[in-house]
Amino acid sequence: MTKILFHLAFPVKDIPSTKAFYIDGLGCLAGRESSDSLIMSLYGHQLVAHVVHESLESQRGIYPRHFGLVFYSENNWMALLEKVHDKRLQFYQKPKVRFVDTPLEHRTFFLADHSGNILEFKHYKFETAIFGETDFHEVGDADFAQQVPVVTH
């Protein structure tokens, strides 16, 4: 099978704070760079940060726009969570478990970069929930009662 990469271009305020968050903080690999753009690898996927000179409006909450990764391995998700703690990155939403005791159960946390872009990192307990489980209609944070904190060491 041919490898296919996801590509996402997004606005940022400046390159230095973008490098601090994505490269120094999350561990992205740096690619080509200009004064107004930076290409990075986030777990093998291509992110391109483009400096915008107009004011960036921050959205309120995680919807409608955010991006991130779904980890197939809980150990890899936990490793990133540990890196976030070690690098002292600020959570936009702290780690939690959504949809507890259902086929949609997953661990998640959100970060925001210095430009207000929101990132989500999650791991589903059951891989079928990633694209399946179509009999369930819950998506996102509609039911806060099903969320519990993630226990980390």
Short mmCIF file of C-alpha atoms in Angstrom, two decimals:
data_model
loop_
_atom_site.label_atom_id
_atom_site.label_comp_id
_atom_site.label_asym_id
_atom_site.label_seq_id
_atom_site.Cartn_x
_atom_site.Cartn_y
_atom_site.Cartn_z
CA MET A 1 0.00 0.00 0.00
CA THR A 2 1.26 3.48 -0.84
CA LYS A 3 1.82 5.74 2.14
CA ILE A 4 -0.43 8.78 2.20
CA LEU A 5 0.16 11.80 4.43
CA PHE A 6 -2.30 14.28 5.83
CA HIS A 7 -1.51 17.97 5.10
CA LEU A 8 -2.84 20.93 7.06
CA ALA A 9 -2.02 24.61 6.56
CA PHE A 10 -3.03 27.00 9.33
CA PRO A 11 -2.52 30.63 10.39
CA VAL A 12 -0.03 31.74 13.06
CA LYS A 13 1.07 35.06 14.54
CA ASP A 14 4.81 34.46 14.15
CA ILE A 15 7.41 31.79 13.43
CA PRO A 16 9.39 31.91 16.73
CA SER A 17 6.39 31.14 18.98
CA THR A 18 5.23 28.52 16.49
CA LYS A 19 8.62 26.78 16.65
CA ALA A 20 8.61 26.99 20.45
CA PHE A 21 5.25 25.24 20.70
CA TYR A 22 5.38 22.70 17.87
CA ILE A 23 9.09 21.85 17.63
CA ASP A 24 10.41 22.45 21.16
CA GLY A 25 7.14 21.53 22.89
CA LEU A 26 5.43 18.80 20.87
CA GLY A 27 8.57 17.47 19.20
CA CYS A 28 7.59 18.15 15.60
CA LEU A 29 10.40 17.91 13.07
CA ALA A 30 11.21 21.16 11.27
CA GLY A 31 11.24 21.26 7.49
CA ARG A 32 11.61 24.19 5.14
CA GLU A 33 11.24 27.65 6.65
CA SER A 34 10.87 31.19 5.40
CA SER A 35 10.17 34.40 7.27
CA ASP A 36 6.42 33.79 6.84
CA SER A 37 6.05 29.99 6.70
CA LEU A 38 7.23 26.85 8.44
CA ILE A 39 6.76 23.24 7.34
CA MET A 40 6.74 20.65 10.12
CA SER A 41 6.20 16.94 10.58
CA LEU A 42 3.73 15.98 13.30
CA TYR A 43 4.09 12.20 13.64
CA GLY A 44 4.79 12.03 9.91
CA HIS A 45 1.98 14.34 8.79
CA GLN A 46 2.70 17.69 7.16
CA LEU A 47 1.75 20.87 8.98
CA VAL A 48 2.40 24.23 7.34
CA ALA A 49 2.22 27.32 9.52
CA HIS A 50 1.64 30.56 7.61
CA VAL A 51 2.09 33.93 9.30
CA VAL A 52 -0.90 36.20 8.92
CA HIS A 53 -0.53 39.90 9.54
CA GLU A 54 -4.15 40.63 10.39
CA SER A 55 -5.54 39.93 13.84
CA LEU A 56 -6.43 36.30 14.53
CA GLU A 57 -9.77 35.88 16.26
CA SER A 58 -9.78 33.23 18.95
CA GLN A 59 -12.78 30.96 18.96
CA ARG A 60 -14.62 30.27 22.18
CA GLY A 61 -14.33 26.62 23.05
CA ILE A 62 -13.07 23.68 21.03
CA TYR A 63 -15.77 23.89 18.35
CA PRO A 64 -16.03 24.27 15.49
CA ARG A 65 -12.33 24.25 14.58
CA HIS A 66 -9.52 22.14 15.95
CA PHE A 67 -7.11 19.51 14.66
CA GLY A 68 -4.90 16.81 16.10
CA LEU A 69 -4.16 13.12 16.18
CA VAL A 70 -5.94 9.89 17.01
CA PHE A 71 -3.49 7.41 18.51
CA TYR A 72 -4.02 3.71 17.88
CA SER A 73 -1.70 2.93 20.80
CA GLU A 74 -2.63 4.07 24.30
CA ASN A 75 1.08 3.93 25.19
CA ASN A 76 1.88 6.47 22.45
CA TRP A 77 -0.93 8.73 23.68
CA MET A 78 0.42 8.50 27.22
CA ALA A 79 3.96 9.22 25.99
CA LEU A 80 2.77 12.45 24.35
CA LEU A 81 0.85 13.37 27.50
CA GLU A 82 4.05 12.90 29.52
CA LYS A 83 5.96 15.07 27.03
CA VAL A 84 3.30 17.79 27.38
CA HIS A 85 3.77 17.67 31.15
CA ASP A 86 7.59 17.64 30.87
CA LYS A 87 7.59 20.61 28.47
CA ARG A 88 5.07 22.40 30.67
CA LEU A 89 2.67 23.06 27.82
CA GLN A 90 -0.62 24.55 28.97
CA PHE A 91 -3.75 22.48 28.51
CA TYR A 92 -6.71 24.08 26.79
CA GLN A 93 -8.73 21.20 28.27
CA LYS A 94 -7.08 18.81 30.69
CA PRO A 95 -6.97 15.08 30.03
CA LYS A 96 -10.28 13.31 30.50
CA VAL A 97 -12.22 10.27 29.40
CA ARG A 98 -15.31 10.79 27.27
CA PHE A 99 -18.27 8.43 26.86
CA VAL A 100 -17.21 6.13 29.70
CA ASP A 101 -18.37 2.50 29.51
CA THR A 102 -19.63 2.83 25.95
CA PRO A 103 -18.13 1.70 22.63
CA LEU A 104 -17.19 5.38 22.08
CA GLU A 105 -15.00 5.64 25.20
CA HIS A 106 -11.81 7.58 24.60
CA ARG A 107 -9.11 9.56 26.36
CA THR A 108 -8.51 13.09 25.15
CA PHE A 109 -6.79 16.37 25.91
CA PHE A 110 -6.62 19.71 24.14
CA LEU A 111 -3.81 22.22 23.76
CA ALA A 112 -3.76 25.68 22.18
CA ASP A 113 -0.73 27.14 20.45
CA HIS A 114 0.38 30.76 20.86
CA SER A 115 -1.76 31.77 17.89
CA GLY A 116 -4.96 30.29 19.32
CA ASN A 117 -5.06 27.14 17.16
CA ILE A 118 -6.59 24.31 19.18
CA LEU A 119 -5.21 20.78 18.99
CA GLU A 120 -6.79 17.55 20.25
CA PHE A 121 -4.98 14.29 20.96
CA LYS A 122 -7.03 11.18 21.66
CA HIS A 123 -7.03 7.42 21.99
CA TYR A 124 -10.16 5.28 21.61
CA LYS A 125 -10.55 2.26 23.88
CA PHE A 126 -12.15 0.44 20.95
CA GLU A 127 -10.71 1.04 17.49
CA THR A 128 -14.16 0.55 15.93
CA ALA A 129 -15.21 3.94 17.33
CA ILE A 130 -12.80 5.83 15.08
CA PHE A 131 -14.97 5.49 11.96
CA GLY A 132 -17.63 3.01 13.02
CA GLU A 133 -20.22 2.58 15.77
CA THR A 134 -22.74 4.38 13.58
CA ASP A 135 -25.63 3.33 15.83
CA PHE A 136 -24.31 5.88 18.33
CA HIS A 137 -24.90 9.55 17.60
CA GLU A 138 -22.79 11.19 20.30
CA VAL A 139 -19.99 13.40 19.03
CA GLY A 140 -17.86 15.69 21.16
CA ASP A 141 -18.74 17.29 24.47
CA ALA A 142 -22.52 17.23 24.36
CA ASP A 143 -22.75 15.26 27.62
CA PHE A 144 -20.33 16.49 30.27
CA ALA A 145 -21.65 13.96 32.79
CA GLN A 146 -19.80 11.14 30.98
CA GLN A 147 -16.39 12.78 31.34
CA VAL A 148 -14.00 11.77 34.10
CA PRO A 149 -10.41 12.84 34.69
CA VAL A 150 -7.62 10.68 33.33
CA VAL A 151 -5.36 9.34 36.05
CA THR A 152 -1.69 9.95 35.18
CA HIS A 153 1.44 9.29 37.17
#
